[in-house]
Coordinates of C-alpha atoms and ligand atoms in Angstrom, one line a residue:
X1 CA -24.0 -17.6 -22.1
X2 CA -21.2 -15.3 -21.2
X3 CA -17.9 -15.4 -23.1
X4 CA -14.7 -15.8 -21.3
X5 CA -11.0 -15.6 -21.8
X6 CA -9.6 -19.1 -22.4
X7 CA -6.4 -21.1 -21.9
X8 CA -5.1 -23.4 -24.7
X9 CA -2.7 -26.0 -23.5
X10 CA -2.3 -28.5 -26.3
X11 CA 1.2 -27.2 -27.3
X12 CA 2.4 -27.6 -23.8
X13 CA 0.6 -30.8 -22.9
X14 CA 2.5 -32.6 -25.8
X15 CA 5.6 -32.2 -23.7
X16 CA 4.0 -34.1 -20.8
X17 CA 3.2 -37.7 -20.2
X18 CA -0.2 -38.9 -21.4
X19 CA -2.8 -38.2 -18.7
X20 CA -0.5 -36.0 -16.6
X21 CA -2.8 -33.0 -16.6
X22 CA -5.9 -35.1 -15.6
X23 CA -3.7 -36.7 -12.9
X24 CA -3.2 -33.3 -11.4
X25 CA -6.9 -32.6 -10.9
X26 CA -7.0 -33.8 -7.3
X27 CA -3.9 -31.9 -6.4
X28 CA -5.1 -28.6 -8.0
X29 CA -8.6 -29.0 -6.5
X30 CA -7.2 -29.6 -3.0
X31 CA -5.0 -26.5 -3.5
X32 CA -8.1 -24.5 -4.4
X33 CA -10.1 -25.9 -1.5
X34 CA -7.3 -25.1 0.9
X35 CA -7.7 -21.4 -0.3
X36 CA -11.5 -21.5 0.0
X37 CA -11.3 -23.2 3.5
X38 CA -8.4 -21.0 4.7
X39 CA -6.4 -24.1 5.6
X40 CA -3.2 -23.4 3.7
X41 CA -0.3 -21.1 4.6
X42 CA -1.0 -17.4 4.5
X43 CA -4.7 -17.8 5.3
X44 CA -4.6 -14.3 6.8
X45 CA -4.2 -12.9 3.2
X46 CA -7.1 -14.4 1.4
X47 CA -9.2 -11.2 1.1
X48 CA -8.6 -11.2 -2.6
X49 CA -10.4 -14.5 -3.1
X50 CA -13.9 -13.2 -3.0
X51 CA -13.0 -9.6 -3.4
X52 CA -14.7 -9.0 -6.9
X53 CA -18.1 -10.3 -5.7
X54 CA -17.8 -8.2 -2.5
X55 CA -17.5 -4.9 -4.4
X56 CA -20.7 -3.0 -4.1
X57 CA -22.2 -0.4 -6.5
X58 CA -22.0 2.2 -3.7
X59 CA -18.3 1.6 -3.3
X60 CA -17.7 1.9 -7.1
X61 CA -19.7 5.1 -7.1
X62 CA -17.6 6.6 -4.4
X63 CA -14.4 5.7 -6.2
X64 CA -15.8 7.2 -9.4
X65 CA -16.8 10.4 -7.6
X66 CA -13.3 10.8 -6.1
X67 CA -11.9 10.2 -9.6
X68 CA -14.2 12.8 -11.1
X69 CA -13.1 15.4 -8.6
X70 CA -9.4 14.7 -9.3
X71 CA -10.1 14.8 -13.1
X72 CA -11.8 18.2 -12.7
X73 CA -9.1 19.7 -10.5
X74 CA -5.9 18.3 -12.1
X75 CA -4.1 18.4 -15.4
X76 CA -1.8 15.7 -14.2
X77 CA -2.3 13.0 -11.5
X78 CA 0.8 11.4 -10.0
X79 CA 0.3 7.9 -8.6
X80 CA 3.0 7.3 -6.0
X81 CA 3.4 3.6 -5.2
X82 CA 5.6 0.6 -5.9
X83 CA 5.2 -3.1 -6.5
X84 CA 1.6 -4.1 -5.8
X85 CA 0.8 -0.6 -5.0
X86 CA 1.3 0.5 -8.6
X87 CA 1.8 -2.2 -11.2
X88 CA -1.9 -3.2 -11.5
X89 CA -3.1 0.3 -12.1
X90 CA -0.3 0.9 -14.6
X91 CA -1.0 -2.4 -16.4
X92 CA -4.7 -1.7 -16.9
X93 CA -4.2 1.9 -17.9
X94 CA -1.5 1.2 -20.4
X95 CA -3.4 -1.8 -21.9
X96 CA -6.5 0.4 -22.5
X97 CA -5.2 3.8 -23.4
X98 CA -4.2 5.1 -26.9
X99 CA -0.5 4.6 -27.1
X100 CA 0.2 7.9 -28.8
X101 CA -2.3 10.3 -27.2
X102 CA -1.7 11.6 -23.6
X103 CA -4.7 11.1 -21.3
X104 CA -6.4 14.2 -19.9
X105 CA -5.6 14.4 -17.1
X106 CA -2.2 12.8 -17.7
X107 CA -1.5 9.9 -15.3
X108 CA 2.1 9.6 -14.2
X109 CA 3.8 7.2 -11.8
X110 CA 6.4 7.9 -9.2
X111 CA 7.6 6.4 -5.9
X112 CA 8.6 3.2 -7.8
X113 CA 12.4 4.0 -7.9
X114 CA 14.9 6.2 -6.1
X115 CA 16.4 7.9 -9.1
X116 CA 17.3 11.5 -8.4
X117 CA 17.2 12.3 -12.1
X118 CA 13.7 10.8 -12.3
X119 CA 12.4 12.9 -9.4
X120 CA 14.2 16.1 -10.6
X121 CA 12.8 15.8 -14.1
X122 CA 9.3 15.1 -12.7
X123 CA 9.5 18.2 -10.5
X124 CA 10.5 20.3 -13.5
X125 CA 7.6 18.8 -15.5
X126 CA 5.1 19.5 -12.8
X127 CA 6.3 23.0 -12.1
X128 CA 3.6 24.7 -14.2
X129 CA 0.9 22.0 -14.0
X130 CA -2.2 21.7 -11.8
X131 CA -1.3 18.4 -10.4
X132 CA -2.7 16.0 -7.7
X133 CA -1.3 13.0 -6.0
X134 CA -2.6 9.5 -5.2
X135 CA -0.3 8.2 -2.5
X136 CA -0.6 4.4 -2.3
X137 CA 1.2 2.3 0.3
X138 CA -0.3 -0.5 2.4
X139 CA 2.5 -0.3 5.0
X140 CA 2.6 3.5 4.7
X141 CA 6.3 3.3 5.3
X142 CA 7.9 2.1 2.0
X143 CA 11.0 4.3 1.3
X144 CA 10.6 4.8 -2.4
X145 CA 7.0 5.9 -2.1
X146 CA 7.4 8.0 1.0
X147 CA 10.4 9.8 -0.4
X148 CA 8.5 10.7 -3.6
X149 CA 5.4 11.7 -1.7
X150 CA 7.3 14.0 0.6
X151 CA 8.7 15.9 -2.4
X152 CA 5.5 15.9 -4.4
X153 CA 3.3 17.0 -1.5
X154 CA 5.7 19.9 -0.7
X155 CA 5.6 20.9 -4.4
X156 CA 1.8 20.6 -4.6
X157 CA 1.3 22.7 -1.5
X158 CA 3.8 25.3 -2.7
X159 CA 2.1 25.5 -6.1
X160 CA -1.6 25.3 -5.0
X161 CA -1.6 26.3 -1.4
X162 CA -2.3 23.9 1.5
X163 CA -6.1 24.1 1.3
X164 CA -6.3 23.4 -2.4
X165 CA -3.6 20.7 -2.2
X166 CA -5.8 18.9 0.4
X167 CA -8.5 18.5 -2.2
X168 CA -6.2 16.9 -4.8
X169 CA -4.2 14.5 -2.5
X170 CA -5.8 11.1 -1.8
X171 CA -4.2 8.4 0.4
X172 CA -4.8 4.7 -0.1
X173 CA -3.2 2.9 2.9
X174 CA -3.8 0.9 6.0
X175 CA -6.8 1.7 8.2
X176 CA -4.7 2.7 11.2
X177 CA -1.0 2.0 10.8
X178 CA 1.8 3.7 9.1
X179 CA 3.0 7.2 8.2
X180 CA 0.8 7.5 5.2
X181 CA -2.3 7.0 7.4
X182 CA -1.0 9.4 10.1
X183 CA -0.4 12.1 7.4
X184 CA -3.7 11.5 5.7
X185 CA -5.7 11.8 9.0
X186 CA -3.7 14.8 10.2
X187 CA -4.1 16.7 6.9
X188 CA -7.7 15.6 6.3
X189 CA -7.0 13.9 2.9
X190 CA -9.7 11.8 1.3
X191 CA -8.5 8.3 2.0
X192 CA -9.3 4.7 1.2
X193 CA -8.3 1.6 3.2
X194 CA -6.4 -1.4 1.8
X195 CA -8.0 -4.3 3.6
X196 CA -5.6 -6.1 6.0
X197 CA -6.2 -9.4 4.4
X198 CA -5.3 -8.3 0.8
X199 CA -1.6 -8.3 0.0
X200 CA -0.2 -5.6 -2.3
X201 CA 0.2 -7.8 -5.4
X202 CA -3.4 -9.0 -5.1
X203 CA -4.8 -5.5 -4.5
X204 CA -5.5 -4.3 -8.1
X205 CA -9.3 -4.6 -7.5
X206 CA -9.2 -2.5 -4.4
X207 CA -8.9 1.3 -4.6
X208 CA -5.2 0.7 -5.2
X209 CA -6.0 -0.1 -8.8
X210 CA -9.5 1.2 -9.2
X211 CA -9.0 4.8 -8.3
X212 CA -6.1 5.5 -10.7
X213 CA -7.9 3.5 -13.4
X214 CA -11.0 5.6 -12.9
X215 CA -8.9 8.8 -12.9
X216 CA -7.7 7.6 -16.3
X217 CA -11.3 7.7 -17.5
X218 CA -11.6 3.9 -17.8
X219 CA -14.7 1.9 -17.0
X220 CA -14.1 0.3 -13.6
X221 CA -17.6 -1.1 -13.5
X222 CA -16.8 -3.3 -16.5
X223 CA -13.4 -4.2 -15.0
X224 CA -15.0 -5.3 -11.8
X225 CA -17.8 -7.1 -13.7
X226 CA -15.2 -9.1 -15.7
X227 CA -13.5 -10.1 -12.4
X228 CA -16.8 -11.1 -10.8
X229 CA -17.7 -13.3 -13.8
X230 CA -14.3 -15.0 -13.6
X231 CA -14.7 -15.5 -9.8
X232 CA -18.0 -17.2 -10.4
X233 CA -16.7 -19.4 -13.2
X234 CA -13.5 -20.5 -11.4
X235 CA -15.2 -21.3 -8.1
X236 CA -17.1 -24.3 -9.4
X237 CA -15.9 -25.2 -12.9
X238 CA -14.5 -28.7 -13.3
X239 CA -10.9 -29.1 -14.4
X240 CA -11.7 -29.3 -18.2
X241 CA -13.6 -25.9 -18.1
X242 CA -11.5 -24.2 -15.4
X243 CA -8.7 -22.1 -17.0
X244 CA -7.1 -21.4 -13.6
X245 CA -6.9 -25.2 -12.9
X246 CA -5.5 -25.9 -16.4
X247 CA -2.9 -23.2 -16.1
X248 CA -1.8 -24.1 -12.6
X249 CA -1.6 -27.8 -13.4
X250 CA 0.3 -27.4 -16.7
X251 CA 2.9 -24.9 -15.4
X252 CA 3.6 -27.0 -12.2
X253 CA 4.0 -30.2 -14.3
X254 CA 6.4 -28.3 -16.6
X255 CA 8.3 -27.0 -13.6
X256 CA 8.6 -30.5 -12.2
X257 CA 10.0 -31.6 -15.6
X258 CA 12.8 -29.0 -15.4
X259 CA 11.2 -26.0 -17.1
X260 CA 12.3 -23.4 -14.5
X261 CA 11.5 -20.2 -16.4
X262 CA 8.1 -19.1 -17.7
X263 CA 8.2 -16.4 -20.4
X264 CA 5.0 -14.4 -20.7
X265 CA 4.9 -13.2 -24.3
X266 CA 2.5 -10.7 -26.0
X267 CA 2.1 -9.6 -29.5
X268 CA 0.6 -6.2 -28.5
X269 CA 2.9 -3.5 -27.0
X270 CA 0.0 -2.4 -24.9
X271 CA 0.3 -5.5 -22.8
X272 CA 3.9 -4.8 -21.6
X273 CA 2.8 -3.7 -18.2
X274 CA 0.3 -6.6 -17.8
X275 CA 3.5 -8.7 -18.0
X276 CA 5.2 -6.5 -15.4
X277 CA 2.2 -6.9 -13.0
X278 CA 2.2 -10.7 -13.7
X279 CA 5.9 -11.0 -13.0
X280 CA 5.5 -9.4 -9.6
X281 CA 2.4 -11.5 -8.8
X282 CA 4.0 -14.8 -9.6
X283 CA 7.6 -14.0 -8.7
X284 CA 6.9 -12.6 -5.3
X285 CA 4.3 -15.3 -4.6
X286 CA 6.3 -18.4 -5.7
X287 CA 10.0 -17.6 -5.3
X288 CA 10.6 -19.0 -1.9
X289 CA 12.6 -21.7 -0.1
X290 CA 14.8 -21.9 -3.2
X291 CA 11.8 -23.0 -5.3
X292 CA 9.7 -21.4 -7.9
X293 CA 9.3 -20.7 -11.6
X294 CA 11.3 -17.6 -12.6
X295 CA 8.7 -15.3 -14.4
X296 CA 10.2 -13.5 -17.4
X297 CA 8.5 -11.6 -20.2
X298 CA 9.0 -10.5 -23.9
X299 CA 7.2 -8.2 -26.2
X300 CA 6.8 -9.8 -29.6
X301 CA 7.5 -9.6 -32.4
X302 CA 9.8 -6.9 -31.2
X303 CA 11.9 -9.1 -29.0
X304 CA 12.1 -11.9 -31.6
X305 CA 14.8 -9.7 -33.0
X306 CA 16.7 -9.6 -29.7
X307 CA 15.6 -12.6 -27.6
X308 CA 14.3 -14.8 -30.3
X309 CA 17.5 -16.7 -30.8
X310 CA 17.8 -17.6 -27.1
X311 CA 14.2 -18.7 -26.9
X312 CA 14.5 -20.8 -30.0
X313 CA 17.8 -22.3 -29.3
X314 CA 19.2 -21.6 -25.8
X315 CA 19.1 -23.8 -22.7
X316 CA 15.9 -25.8 -22.7
X317 CA 14.7 -24.7 -19.3
X318 CA 11.9 -22.5 -20.4
X319 CA 8.3 -22.6 -21.4
X320 CA 6.2 -19.8 -22.9
X321 CA 2.7 -18.4 -22.2
X322 CA 1.4 -16.2 -24.9
X323 CA -1.4 -13.6 -24.2
X324 CA -3.2 -13.3 -27.5
X325 CA -6.0 -10.8 -28.3
X326 CA -8.5 -12.3 -30.7
X327 CA -10.1 -9.2 -32.1
X328 CA -8.2 -5.8 -32.4
X329 CA -10.1 -2.6 -31.6
X330 CA -9.0 -0.9 -34.8
X331 CA -8.6 -2.0 -38.5
X332 CA -5.7 -1.3 -40.7
X333 CA -5.3 -3.0 -44.1
X334 CA -2.1 -3.2 -46.1
X335 CA -2.3 -0.9 -49.2
X336 CA -1.5 -2.1 -52.7
X337 CA 1.5 -0.5 -54.3
X338 CA 1.8 -0.5 -58.1
X339 CA 5.6 -0.6 -58.0
X340 CA 5.7 -3.2 -55.3
X341 CA 9.4 -2.3 -54.5
X342 CA 9.1 -3.8 -51.1
X343 CA 7.6 -7.0 -52.4
X344 CA 4.7 -6.8 -50.0
X345 CA 1.8 -6.9 -52.5
X346 CA 1.1 -10.5 -51.5
X347 CA -0.3 -8.8 -48.3
X348 CA -2.3 -6.1 -50.1
X349 CA -5.8 -5.8 -48.8
X350 CA -5.2 -8.0 -45.8
X351 CA -5.4 -6.8 -42.3
X352 CA -2.2 -6.1 -40.3
X353 CA -3.7 -8.2 -37.5
X354 CA -3.7 -11.2 -39.9
X355 CA 0.1 -10.7 -40.4
X356 CA 0.5 -10.4 -36.6
X357 CA -1.6 -13.6 -35.9
X358 CA 0.4 -15.6 -38.5
X359 CA 3.6 -14.3 -36.8
X360 CA 2.2 -15.5 -33.5
X361 CA 1.2 -18.9 -34.9
X362 CA 4.5 -19.3 -36.7
X363 CA 6.4 -18.4 -33.6
X364 CA 4.5 -20.8 -31.5
X365 CA 5.1 -23.7 -33.9
X366 CA 8.8 -22.8 -34.2
X367 CA 9.2 -22.6 -30.4
X368 CA 7.4 -26.0 -30.0
X369 CA 9.8 -27.4 -32.6
X370 CA 12.7 -25.9 -30.6
X371 CA 11.6 -27.8 -27.5
X372 CA 9.7 -24.9 -25.8
X373 CA 6.2 -25.9 -24.5
X374 CA 3.7 -23.1 -25.3
X375 CA 0.5 -22.2 -23.5
X376 CA -1.8 -19.6 -24.9
X377 CA -4.2 -17.3 -23.1
X378 CA -6.8 -15.8 -25.4
X379 CA -8.8 -12.6 -24.7
X380 CA -11.7 -12.1 -27.1
X381 CA -10.9 -8.3 -27.1
X382 CA -8.7 -5.9 -25.1
X383 CA -11.5 -4.3 -23.0
X384 CA -12.0 -3.6 -19.3
X385 CA -14.2 -6.6 -19.0
X386 CA -11.8 -9.1 -20.3
X387 CA -8.9 -7.5 -18.5
X388 CA -11.0 -7.9 -15.3
X389 CA -11.4 -11.6 -16.1
X390 CA -7.6 -11.9 -16.8
X391 CA -6.6 -10.3 -13.5
X392 CA -8.7 -12.6 -11.4
X393 CA -7.8 -15.6 -13.5
X394 CA -4.1 -14.9 -12.9
X395 CA -4.7 -14.3 -9.1
X396 CA -6.4 -17.5 -8.5
X397 CA -4.0 -19.4 -10.8
X398 CA -1.2 -17.9 -8.6
X399 CA -2.8 -18.9 -5.3
X400 CA -3.4 -22.4 -6.5
X401 CA 0.1 -22.7 -8.0
X402 CA 1.8 -21.5 -4.9
X403 CA -0.1 -24.1 -2.8
X404 CA 0.8 -26.9 -5.3
X405 CA 4.4 -25.8 -5.1
X406 CA 4.2 -25.9 -1.3
X407 CA 5.2 -22.4 -0.5
X408 CA 3.2 -19.6 1.2
X409 CA 2.2 -17.5 -1.8
X410 CA 1.1 -14.5 0.3
X411 CA 4.3 -13.4 2.1
X412 CA 7.5 -11.8 0.8
X413 CA 10.1 -12.2 3.5
X414 CA 13.0 -11.9 1.0
X415 CA 12.1 -8.4 0.1
X416 CA 13.2 -7.2 3.5
X417 CA 16.9 -8.1 3.0
X418 CA 17.8 -5.2 0.8
X419 CA 15.8 -2.8 3.0
X420 CA 17.8 -3.8 6.1
X421 CA 21.1 -3.3 4.4
X422 CA 20.0 0.1 2.8
X423 CA 18.8 1.4 6.2
X424 CA 22.0 0.2 7.9
X425 CA 24.1 1.9 5.2
X426 CA 22.1 5.1 5.6
X427 CA 22.5 5.0 9.4
X428 CA 18.7 4.9 10.0
X429 CA 18.0 5.2 13.8
X430 CA 17.3 1.7 15.2
X431 CA 19.8 0.0 12.8
X432 CA 23.0 0.7 14.7
X433 CA 24.0 -2.9 15.1
X434 CA 23.4 -3.7 11.4
X435 CA 25.3 -0.5 10.5
X436 CA 28.3 -1.6 12.5
X437 CA 28.2 -5.1 11.1
X438 CA 27.9 -3.9 7.5
X439 CA 30.8 -1.4 7.9
X440 CA 33.0 -4.2 9.2
X441 CA 32.0 -6.4 6.3
X442 CA 32.8 -3.7 3.8
X443 CA 36.0 -2.7 5.6
X444 CA 34.9 0.9 6.0
Ligands
LIG501 O1 3.0 -7.4 -3.0 C1 3.5 -6.7 -2.1 O2 3.1 -6.9 -1.0 C2 4.6 -5.7 -2.3 O3 5.0 -5.7 -3.7 C3 4.1 -4.3 -2.0 O4 3.0 -4.0 -2.8 C4 5.2 -3.3 -2.2 O5 6.4 -3.7 -1.5 C5 4.7 -1.9 -1.7 O6 4.4 -2.0 -0.4 P1 3.5 -0.9 0.3 O7 2.2 -0.9 -0.4 O8 3.5 -1.3 1.7 O9 4.2 0.4 0.1

């Protein structure tokens, strides 16, 4: 019998009417069937649904071989990408790496902002390094990523020569469209295709996530295996044994009851970027037609000393979902101290994780007492396999939730608005009418 991550809902269900979750079974099942049958909105973007089980050993071997070449030829690998083209890789790498030891090669991220200082400092840092680039963009035209790649590519070619640079630049993009594809084909870069039917925020298990994660030396086979196990489980498990159904049902019921904000909380700093990935997945999928739970996150216990007051006592429009790691990878016990000046001898000999777990339980009980429904997602350990399970669980939970909410979870039309204004303000060719309108609006 395989072990799985699990969802505990009792401290959220107590805020709902008796039988409410069971009453959602039909709705949740229909939402899932609509995904499976391709009958809901956004059916062109369902490539993620059976993606884990479609990954072949040959494909994983190819990704690992590319990663190995990059690892041999580079001291630093810069992953250029934004949103779904970067957050998944960063989330997995940060969750698994030692927090105080730099990886060899070091993995850096760029193309996810337009800060001049960020880029200048990155250029300085890379000036004496053997670095390579993984350029990730499904559209191949995203400004943040394209701008960073233009600078990084020029620097890489200047430092290593064009021929050597070609060996350490990899493109992950559309099969035919976009500037990233044109450049990759013209320059002869090794490249991978992001399938048409997999949207950015659902692409962590394509080369978008797998190549950077493999470059970081992590076990992508175990990650994929975990996702495959979860795909199998969720496809057929009944409501009571289906964590994605439970999660989708409870969060939608809470939303209908006025809980408009979901706070994803962790008690492990390593999980910070898992929350960033989750926020994009749920925020960009559900926030449409003036609907949708606002996804927020906190790192605990750190943020109990900054946001704790608000969560305990602020407007009661929130619920909390805690990601908890059952078994830490390392063991640290509190030492005994003869003088006991700090008064901590009551903890002597006990594990730090016990203190953390009691802080977690104490926080959950306090928040429930304060009127905050709490869900808990438990990972037996923080390993590739359970992270693989978690990623797919959140993806399916998101697809089902979006359908239950009645929005198309797979588009992001709202993201275009800032781009149109930015291009108009920068006088991009083709935006003349918008430029004129915006100048009039701003009185320039
Ligand atoms: O989920 C999405 O589709 C987006 O967040 C994209 O990943 C993001 O905008 C980056 O787009 P692209 O990969 O085309 O550069």
